[in-house]
mmCIF file of C-alpha atoms in Angstrom:
data_model
loop_
_atom_site.group_PDB
_atom_site.id
_atom_site.type_symbol
_atom_site.label_atom_id
_atom_site.label_comp_id
_atom_site.label_asym_id
_atom_site.label_seq_id
_atom_site.Cartn_x
_atom_site.Cartn_y
_atom_site.Cartn_z
ATOM 1 C CA UNK A 1 0.000 0.000 0.000
ATOM 2 C CA UNK A 2 2.750 2.596 0.756
ATOM 3 C CA UNK A 3 4.208 2.081 -2.745
ATOM 4 C CA UNK A 4 0.841 2.909 -4.352
ATOM 5 C CA UNK A 5 0.493 5.989 -2.152
ATOM 6 C CA UNK A 6 3.990 7.205 -3.094
ATOM 7 C CA UNK A 7 3.192 6.719 -6.775
ATOM 8 C CA UNK A 8 -0.072 8.638 -6.467
ATOM 9 C CA UNK A 9 1.669 11.483 -4.611
ATOM 10 C CA UNK A 10 4.326 11.675 -7.342
ATOM 11 C CA UNK A 11 1.641 11.571 -10.026
ATOM 12 C CA UNK A 12 -0.324 14.314 -8.259
ATOM 13 C CA UNK A 13 2.785 16.523 -8.027
ATOM 14 C CA UNK A 14 3.488 15.925 -11.715
ATOM 15 C CA UNK A 15 -0.080 16.933 -12.594
ATOM 16 C CA UNK A 16 0.229 20.092 -10.492
ATOM 17 C CA UNK A 17 3.521 20.990 -12.173
ATOM 18 C CA UNK A 18 1.943 20.528 -15.621
ATOM 19 C CA UNK A 19 -1.028 22.647 -14.531
ATOM 20 C CA UNK A 20 1.315 25.402 -13.371
ATOM 21 C CA UNK A 21 3.192 25.350 -16.674
ATOM 22 C CA UNK A 22 -0.057 25.443 -18.626
ATOM 23 C CA UNK A 23 -1.263 28.377 -16.516
ATOM 24 C CA UNK A 24 2.077 30.135 -17.070
ATOM 25 C CA UNK A 25 1.739 29.695 -20.845
ATOM 26 C CA UNK A 26 -1.718 31.212 -20.751
ATOM 27 C CA UNK A 27 -0.712 34.125 -18.546
ATOM 28 C CA UNK A 28 2.339 34.982 -20.639
ATOM 29 C CA UNK A 29 0.405 34.611 -23.877
ATOM 30 C CA UNK A 30 -2.445 36.804 -22.635
ATOM 31 C CA UNK A 31 -0.583 39.507 -20.749
ATOM 32 C CA UNK A 32 3.146 39.170 -21.182
ATOM 33 C CA UNK A 33 5.701 39.335 -18.407
ATOM 34 C CA UNK A 34 3.596 41.426 -16.058
ATOM 35 C CA UNK A 35 0.846 38.795 -16.052
ATOM 36 C CA UNK A 36 3.124 36.003 -14.855
ATOM 37 C CA UNK A 37 2.991 36.309 -11.090
ATOM 38 C CA UNK A 38 2.892 33.634 -8.465
ATOM 39 C CA UNK A 39 -0.484 34.881 -7.139
ATOM 40 C CA UNK A 40 -1.890 34.623 -10.695
ATOM 41 C CA UNK A 41 -0.445 31.110 -11.080
ATOM 42 C CA UNK A 42 -2.006 30.124 -7.770
ATOM 43 C CA UNK A 43 -5.374 31.559 -8.801
ATOM 44 C CA UNK A 44 -5.338 29.825 -12.214
ATOM 45 C CA UNK A 45 -4.455 26.445 -10.747
ATOM 46 C CA UNK A 46 -6.366 26.603 -7.481
ATOM 47 C CA UNK A 47 -3.169 26.091 -5.515
ATOM 48 C CA UNK A 48 -2.101 28.093 -2.506
ATOM 49 C CA UNK A 49 0.481 30.741 -3.362
ATOM 50 C CA UNK A 50 2.984 29.039 -1.066
ATOM 51 C CA UNK A 51 2.492 25.822 -3.060
ATOM 52 C CA UNK A 52 3.639 27.536 -6.246
ATOM 53 C CA UNK A 53 6.980 28.258 -4.547
ATOM 54 C CA UNK A 54 7.372 24.526 -3.889
ATOM 55 C CA UNK A 55 7.628 24.010 -7.633
ATOM 56 C CA UNK A 56 9.426 27.142 -8.864
ATOM 57 C CA UNK A 57 11.758 29.598 -7.140
ATOM 58 C CA UNK A 58 11.147 32.465 -9.590
ATOM 59 C CA UNK A 59 9.430 33.547 -12.793
ATOM 60 C CA UNK A 60 12.690 32.864 -14.599
ATOM 61 C CA UNK A 61 12.589 29.265 -13.328
ATOM 62 C CA UNK A 62 9.081 28.908 -14.763
ATOM 63 C CA UNK A 63 10.246 30.185 -18.157
ATOM 64 C CA UNK A 64 13.339 27.978 -18.059
ATOM 65 C CA UNK A 65 11.118 24.939 -17.513
ATOM 66 C CA UNK A 66 8.741 26.037 -20.272
ATOM 67 C CA UNK A 67 11.708 26.173 -22.636
ATOM 68 C CA UNK A 68 12.927 22.756 -21.509
ATOM 69 C CA UNK A 69 9.492 21.240 -22.074
ATOM 70 C CA UNK A 70 8.337 23.110 -25.172
ATOM 71 C CA UNK A 71 11.484 23.749 -27.196
ATOM 72 C CA UNK A 72 12.032 20.082 -28.142
ATOM 73 C CA UNK A 73 8.455 20.008 -29.470
ATOM 74 C CA UNK A 74 9.109 23.051 -31.682
ATOM 75 C CA UNK A 75 12.440 21.648 -32.837
ATOM 76 C CA UNK A 76 10.753 18.365 -33.779
ATOM 77 C CA UNK A 77 8.157 20.301 -35.795
ATOM 78 C CA UNK A 78 10.879 22.201 -37.668
ATOM 79 C CA UNK A 79 12.893 19.030 -38.223
ATOM 80 C CA UNK A 80 9.841 17.172 -39.561
ATOM 81 C CA UNK A 81 9.029 20.012 -41.962
ATOM 82 C CA UNK A 82 12.595 20.015 -43.243
ATOM 83 C CA UNK A 83 12.664 16.229 -43.592
ATOM 84 C CA UNK A 84 9.506 16.356 -45.718
ATOM 85 C CA UNK A 85 11.041 18.960 -48.050
ATOM 86 C CA UNK A 86 12.896 17.894 -51.185
ATOM 87 C CA UNK A 87 16.141 19.700 -51.937
ATOM 88 C CA UNK A 88 18.246 22.265 -50.121
ATOM 89 C CA UNK A 89 16.174 25.340 -51.022
ATOM 90 C CA UNK A 90 12.937 23.604 -50.040
ATOM 91 C CA UNK A 91 14.512 22.610 -46.719
ATOM 92 C CA UNK A 92 15.529 26.212 -46.024
ATOM 93 C CA UNK A 93 12.031 27.406 -46.889
ATOM 94 C CA UNK A 94 10.558 24.742 -44.582
ATOM 95 C CA UNK A 95 12.948 25.850 -41.824
ATOM 96 C CA UNK A 96 11.695 29.434 -42.055
ATOM 97 C CA UNK A 97 8.003 28.619 -42.531
ATOM 98 C CA UNK A 98 7.873 26.047 -39.735
ATOM 99 C CA UNK A 99 9.355 28.446 -37.207
ATOM 100 C CA UNK A 100 7.049 31.277 -38.208
ATOM 101 C CA UNK A 101 4.024 28.981 -38.102
ATOM 102 C CA UNK A 102 4.854 28.350 -34.439
ATOM 103 C CA UNK A 103 4.471 32.031 -33.561
ATOM 104 C CA UNK A 104 0.725 31.601 -33.118
ATOM 105 C CA UNK A 105 1.251 28.680 -30.742
ATOM 106 C CA UNK A 106 0.730 29.905 -27.179
ATOM 107 C CA UNK A 107 3.691 27.802 -26.026
ATOM 108 C CA UNK A 108 5.915 29.905 -28.263
ATOM 109 C CA UNK A 109 4.268 33.157 -27.223
ATOM 110 C CA UNK A 110 4.825 32.297 -23.589
ATOM 111 C CA UNK A 111 8.550 31.870 -23.936
ATOM 112 C CA UNK A 112 9.153 34.986 -26.030
ATOM 113 C CA UNK A 113 7.062 37.050 -23.614
ATOM 114 C CA UNK A 114 9.907 37.189 -21.109
ATOM 115 C CA UNK A 115 13.072 38.894 -22.231
ATOM 116 C CA UNK A 116 16.363 37.096 -21.862
ATOM 117 C CA UNK A 117 17.415 39.833 -19.435
ATOM 118 C CA UNK A 118 15.057 38.422 -16.802
ATOM 119 C CA UNK A 119 16.646 35.005 -16.937
ATOM 120 C CA UNK A 120 19.727 33.963 -15.053
ATOM 121 C CA UNK A 121 22.886 33.072 -16.955
ATOM 122 C CA UNK A 122 22.183 29.328 -16.776
ATOM 123 C CA UNK A 123 18.702 29.751 -18.246
ATOM 124 C CA UNK A 124 19.981 32.016 -21.030
ATOM 125 C CA UNK A 125 22.663 29.455 -21.877
ATOM 126 C CA UNK A 126 20.085 26.661 -22.099
ATOM 127 C CA UNK A 127 17.961 28.747 -24.449
ATOM 128 C CA UNK A 128 21.018 29.609 -26.582
ATOM 129 C CA UNK A 129 21.934 25.921 -26.756
ATOM 130 C CA UNK A 130 18.402 25.032 -27.839
ATOM 131 C CA UNK A 131 18.502 27.683 -30.562
ATOM 132 C CA UNK A 132 21.901 26.339 -31.568
ATOM 133 C CA UNK A 133 20.202 23.015 -32.212
ATOM 134 C CA UNK A 134 17.791 24.724 -34.590
ATOM 135 C CA UNK A 135 20.640 26.430 -36.408
ATOM 136 C CA UNK A 136 22.457 23.106 -36.773
ATOM 137 C CA UNK A 137 19.437 21.733 -38.654
ATOM 138 C CA UNK A 138 19.877 24.146 -41.544
ATOM 139 C CA UNK A 139 23.679 24.020 -41.839
ATOM 140 C CA UNK A 140 23.630 20.939 -44.092
ATOM 141 C CA UNK A 141 21.139 22.541 -46.498
ATOM 142 C CA UNK A 142 23.292 25.670 -46.681
ATOM 143 C CA UNK A 143 26.376 23.518 -47.306
ATOM 144 C CA UNK A 144 24.514 21.798 -50.146
ATOM 145 C CA UNK A 145 23.895 25.222 -51.687
ATOM 146 C CA UNK A 146 27.651 25.861 -51.666
ATOM 147 C CA UNK A 147 28.000 28.400 -48.859
ATOM 148 C CA UNK A 148 31.621 28.606 -47.755
ATOM 149 C CA UNK A 149 30.624 29.305 -44.137
ATOM 150 C CA UNK A 150 27.288 27.548 -43.658
ATOM 151 C CA UNK A 151 27.218 27.942 -39.861
ATOM 152 C CA UNK A 152 27.703 31.702 -40.106
ATOM 153 C CA UNK A 153 25.021 31.931 -42.797
ATOM 154 C CA UNK A 154 22.725 29.757 -40.649
ATOM 155 C CA UNK A 155 23.088 32.180 -37.745
ATOM 156 C CA UNK A 156 22.281 35.092 -40.056
ATOM 157 C CA UNK A 157 19.312 33.184 -41.443
ATOM 158 C CA UNK A 158 18.073 32.664 -37.886
ATOM 159 C CA UNK A 159 18.378 36.432 -37.430
ATOM 160 C CA UNK A 160 15.956 36.908 -40.337
ATOM 161 C CA UNK A 161 13.574 34.395 -38.735
ATOM 162 C CA UNK A 162 13.876 36.108 -35.338
ATOM 163 C CA UNK A 163 13.128 39.510 -36.906
ATOM 164 C CA UNK A 164 10.057 38.059 -38.638
ATOM 165 C CA UNK A 165 8.922 36.498 -35.344
ATOM 166 C CA UNK A 166 9.162 39.887 -33.624
ATOM 167 C CA UNK A 167 7.264 41.535 -36.482
ATOM 168 C CA UNK A 168 4.447 39.000 -36.216
ATOM 169 C CA UNK A 169 4.403 39.180 -32.413
ATOM 170 C CA UNK A 170 4.124 42.983 -32.531
ATOM 171 C CA UNK A 171 1.017 42.717 -34.686
ATOM 172 C CA UNK A 172 2.688 44.645 -37.499
ATOM 173 C CA UNK A 173 0.634 46.251 -40.263
ATOM 174 C CA UNK A 174 1.496 43.362 -42.583
ATOM 175 C CA UNK A 175 -0.367 40.119 -42.124
ATOM 176 C CA UNK A 176 1.658 37.126 -40.842
ATOM 177 C CA UNK A 177 1.608 35.398 -44.244
ATOM 178 C CA UNK A 178 3.140 38.484 -45.910
ATOM 179 C CA UNK A 179 5.830 38.588 -43.239
ATOM 180 C CA UNK A 180 6.483 34.871 -43.736
ATOM 181 C CA UNK A 181 6.683 35.280 -47.518
ATOM 182 C CA UNK A 182 9.143 38.180 -47.124
ATOM 183 C CA UNK A 183 11.284 36.127 -44.712
ATOM 184 C CA UNK A 184 11.338 33.172 -47.130
ATOM 185 C CA UNK A 185 12.312 35.464 -50.007
ATOM 186 C CA UNK A 186 15.066 37.011 -47.890
ATOM 187 C CA UNK A 187 16.299 33.570 -46.860
ATOM 188 C CA UNK A 188 16.387 32.221 -50.402
ATOM 189 C CA UNK A 189 17.275 35.285 -52.463
ATOM 190 C CA UNK A 190 18.696 37.936 -50.143
ATOM 191 C CA UNK A 191 17.830 41.566 -50.650
ATOM 192 C CA UNK A 192 17.534 41.232 -54.429
ATOM 193 C CA UNK A 193 14.277 39.273 -54.011
ATOM 194 C CA UNK A 194 14.961 37.447 -57.273
#
């Protein structure tokens, strides 16, 4: 009987942690950084405020965990899109489009809602490493196109994607599909647009 009780306690804690992360995603997506407070997390989940501190020591710790949980899902989506594409240019286009398609996902919105400045050095390094994994995905396609420094070009390409993400997130005058099309054109043809 004690073994069953221990398993149910662990399962209950796991469910509470998932509920807190889901509430954090919603809060960040709806109201940005200011909305993510421990009292708001407690209210959304029905937990006591002190219970929230049992799971996370800070807002940055919540965001770090969101990245750890959600980033592999996004990376898998990007990787699958690239794997389904035929040829180097199609893979690069899939790389850009898949990332920009994720902007509407509230998991993505949650993570970008908090600036890197609010995270501790360890959290920022984990996020950089995760983004490095994305960049590594496109290096082979850039090599196939004959770029002499494919890693450097991949980092610049990610800069184009990041700028497009910010443009979409800001609710720019252009619709998201126009922003995506411009990012794909920039990625494939540079500023000439040809």
